[in-house]
Amino acid sequence: IVGTRPNFIKVTQFKRIAKNYPKFHIKILHTSQHYSDEMSKIFFNELDLHPDYSLDIPDHLSSVSQIAEIMKGIEHFIVNHFYPHLIIVVGDVNSTLAGALVANKMNIPLAHVESGLRSFDTTMPEEYNRILTDKMAQYFFVTEQDAIINLKNEFVPENKIFFVGNTMIDTLVAYQDRIEASDILDKLQLHPKQYILLTFHRPNNVDTPNGLERVVQLIRDIHRIADHHIRHIVFPIHPRTKNNFLKFDMFNQIQSIPSLVLTEPQSYLNFQKLIRYAFCVITDSGGVQEETTFLKIPCITLRPSTERPITLWEGSNVLLPFDIPTISGYIRSIQNNNHQNYRIPEFWDGKSTERIFRILSDII
């Protein structure tokens, strides 16, 4: 069960690997939690990921209504089209929780991919999705050692926890040649390592005039401190972010910054090319922390906590407050080559999906 772009990226290799296990018959259900030509169909086409079934749920629902509609749609699919021996959910979005609830109420075994991650920040709705999903799961596939510790602390039996690595990295490895072939740098007239890449979409940063004003001030400050090594600031603007800039009549403020390259949301291949050749990335995203860690690109995450601590201990990620002098100071420290000792975490090697199927073949 998948529903959002981060979900899609985590399951691109499932059907390919499943071909090596004839006893498995895999169906991918897309809940349509994220659905638009720009942000879903493009991903499906370039990643050769074609869901077997897509729900038709209304747009602009509250979280409660969205989860309810997704649950009803999943139940209808199971009852009328395909009754599974196992449901697999990935990540921490509303579709994850909805799938877990359906599995629980229909007495179908549940596996959670990316299990055990905890930010310990209960202001994030995703934190509840993670915890509740793990409460209902029978099989726990984890990306890092901290997740194992978290699950053991929640009394999950050790023989149900499987350290497999990160399936998101499987996609990066599988598509690395196609990512390299992307011409997005030429289209945007960018030079490698001479731009900073920005992504912002979390409510506390983009849903209020004060939050958007901080984003504007940050971009202006980066423009101010940029030297000949950093020529551009690239901002593929999320629809939520753009709509709020327009709603509060602030869009012209970012458009007027000379070094800013403002783009529409990018396809997966284009966005990964932009990450790969960025001087650094500034984000409030979860998945970007992992992608930059694998690619060893400095990442500044403007959040008080992360559910992916291995990106801090071993990777290229740092948590900073949304304080412009602090952010500017860290950018200068990157310019001075003070942050180079990055490591790729264990099992982030492109083989995580294979590990999952090898385990499932033994336990099902």
PDB file of N, CA and C in Angstrom, residues 23 26 35 50 56 60 82 103 114 128 141 153 155 159 169 193 220 227 230 239 282-283 287 324 333 351 355 359:
ATOM      1  N   LYS A  23       6.485 -17.896  -5.584  1.00  0.00           N
ATOM      2  CA  LYS A  23       5.322 -18.104  -4.714  1.00  0.00           C
ATOM      3  C   LYS A  23       4.637 -16.800  -4.323  1.00  0.00           C
ATOM      4  N   ILE A  26       2.420 -10.183  -6.128  1.00  0.00           N
ATOM      5  CA  ILE A  26       2.428  -8.835  -5.540  1.00  0.00           C
ATOM      6  C   ILE A  26       1.421  -7.936  -6.253  1.00  0.00           C
ATOM      7  N   TYR A  35      -2.001  12.916  -5.389  1.00  0.00           N
ATOM      8  CA  TYR A  35      -2.282  12.607  -6.793  1.00  0.00           C
ATOM      9  C   TYR A  35      -2.404  13.885  -7.599  1.00  0.00           C
ATOM     10  N   HIS A  50       3.876   1.041 -11.772  1.00  0.00           N
ATOM     11  CA  HIS A  50       2.490   1.157 -12.204  1.00  0.00           C
ATOM     12  C   HIS A  50       1.599   0.414 -11.217  1.00  0.00           C
ATOM     13  N   ASP A  56     -10.035   6.151  -5.659  1.00  0.00           N
ATOM     14  CA  ASP A  56     -10.563   7.429  -6.124  1.00  0.00           C
ATOM     15  C   ASP A  56     -11.160   8.149  -4.922  1.00  0.00           C
ATOM     16  N   HIS A  60      -8.668  17.408  -0.911  1.00  0.00           N
ATOM     17  CA  HIS A  60      -8.851  18.414   0.139  1.00  0.00           C
ATOM     18  C   HIS A  60      -9.703  17.911   1.307  1.00  0.00           C
ATOM     19  N   PHE A  82      -8.820  -8.736  -4.435  1.00  0.00           N
ATOM     20  CA  PHE A  82      -7.573  -9.436  -4.096  1.00  0.00           C
ATOM     21  C   PHE A  82      -7.453  -9.540  -2.588  1.00  0.00           C
ATOM     22  N   ALA A 103      -5.643  -3.869   7.958  1.00  0.00           N
ATOM     23  CA  ALA A 103      -5.032  -5.171   8.225  1.00  0.00           C
ATOM     24  C   ALA A 103      -5.447  -5.688   9.597  1.00  0.00           C
ATOM     25  N   GLU A 114      10.299   0.418   7.069  1.00  0.00           N
ATOM     26  CA  GLU A 114      10.755   1.655   7.701  1.00  0.00           C
ATOM     27  C   GLU A 114      10.166   1.745   9.110  1.00  0.00           C
ATOM     28  N   TYR A 128       2.637   9.827  15.377  1.00  0.00           N
ATOM     29  CA  TYR A 128       1.545   8.948  15.789  1.00  0.00           C
ATOM     30  C   TYR A 128       1.316   7.847  14.754  1.00  0.00           C
ATOM     31  N   PHE A 141      10.482  -4.208   9.462  1.00  0.00           N
ATOM     32  CA  PHE A 141      11.677  -4.063   8.636  1.00  0.00           C
ATOM     33  C   PHE A 141      12.274  -2.682   8.897  1.00  0.00           C
ATOM     34  N   ASN A 153      12.394  -1.193  23.031  1.00  0.00           N
ATOM     35  CA  ASN A 153      11.878  -0.418  24.165  1.00  0.00           C
ATOM     36  C   ASN A 153      10.354  -0.432  24.218  1.00  0.00           C
ATOM     37  N   PHE A 155       8.731  -3.159  23.503  1.00  0.00           N
ATOM     38  CA  PHE A 155       8.428  -4.562  23.779  1.00  0.00           C
ATOM     39  C   PHE A 155       8.056  -5.365  22.536  1.00  0.00           C
ATOM     40  N   ASN A 159      12.676 -11.388  17.571  1.00  0.00           N
ATOM     41  CA  ASN A 159      12.653 -12.257  16.386  1.00  0.00           C
ATOM     42  C   ASN A 159      11.683 -11.776  15.311  1.00  0.00           C
ATOM     43  N   ILE A 169      17.082   3.854  -0.853  1.00  0.00           N
ATOM     44  CA  ILE A 169      18.405   3.843  -1.467  1.00  0.00           C
ATOM     45  C   ILE A 169      18.451   2.833  -2.611  1.00  0.00           C
ATOM     46  N   LYS A 193      27.979  22.170  -7.837  1.00  0.00           N
ATOM     47  CA  LYS A 193      28.525  22.689  -6.581  1.00  0.00           C
ATOM     48  C   LYS A 193      28.492  24.213  -6.490  1.00  0.00           C
ATOM     49  N   ARG A 220      17.041  35.553   1.105  1.00  0.00           N
ATOM     50  CA  ARG A 220      17.744  36.835   0.940  1.00  0.00           C
ATOM     51  C   ARG A 220      19.116  36.801   1.596  1.00  0.00           C
ATOM     52  N   ASP A 227      29.059  33.859  -2.623  1.00  0.00           N
ATOM     53  CA  ASP A 227      30.226  34.371  -3.331  1.00  0.00           C
ATOM     54  C   ASP A 227      30.263  33.730  -4.712  1.00  0.00           C
ATOM     55  N   ILE A 230      28.995  30.138  -4.934  1.00  0.00           N
ATOM     56  CA  ILE A 230      27.559  29.849  -4.847  1.00  0.00           C
ATOM     57  C   ILE A 230      26.830  30.914  -5.654  1.00  0.00           C
ATOM     58  N   PRO A 239       3.583  22.644  -4.138  1.00  0.00           N
ATOM     59  CA  PRO A 239       2.283  23.309  -4.354  1.00  0.00           C
ATOM     60  C   PRO A 239       1.731  23.945  -3.093  1.00  0.00           C
ATOM     61  N   ILE A 282      19.145  22.626   1.911  1.00  0.00           N
ATOM     62  CA  ILE A 282      18.441  23.114   3.101  1.00  0.00           C
ATOM     63  C   ILE A 282      16.999  22.654   2.983  1.00  0.00           C
ATOM     64  N   THR A 283      16.490  21.958   4.015  1.00  0.00           N
ATOM     65  CA  THR A 283      15.207  21.281   3.860  1.00  0.00           C
ATOM     66  C   THR A 283      14.474  21.179   5.184  1.00  0.00           C
ATOM     67  N   GLY A 287      12.776  12.420   3.889  1.00  0.00           N
ATOM     68  CA  GLY A 287      13.495  11.600   2.923  1.00  0.00           C
ATOM     69  C   GLY A 287      14.748  12.248   2.387  1.00  0.00           C
ATOM     70  N   ILE A 324      18.444  32.531  11.186  1.00  0.00           N
ATOM     71  CA  ILE A 324      19.216  32.855   9.991  1.00  0.00           C
ATOM     72  C   ILE A 324      20.707  33.015  10.268  1.00  0.00           C
ATOM     73  N   SER A 333      30.770  27.438   7.250  1.00  0.00           N
ATOM     74  CA  SER A 333      31.643  26.355   7.697  1.00  0.00           C
ATOM     75  C   SER A 333      31.760  25.267   6.624  1.00  0.00           C
ATOM     76  N   LYS A 351      20.361  -3.122  -1.802  1.00  0.00           N
ATOM     77  CA  LYS A 351      19.934  -4.519  -1.719  1.00  0.00           C
ATOM     78  C   LYS A 351      18.883  -4.765  -0.633  1.00  0.00           C
ATOM     79  N   ARG A 355      16.649  -8.233   0.601  1.00  0.00           N
ATOM     80  CA  ARG A 355      16.668  -8.769   1.963  1.00  0.00           C
ATOM     81  C   ARG A 355      15.240  -8.992   2.487  1.00  0.00           C
ATOM     82  N   ILE A 359      13.621 -12.660   3.555  1.00  0.00           N
ATOM     83  CA  ILE A 359      13.043 -12.909   4.884  1.00  0.00           C
ATOM     84  C   ILE A 359      11.596 -13.365   4.765  1.00  0.00           C
TER      85      ILE A 359
END
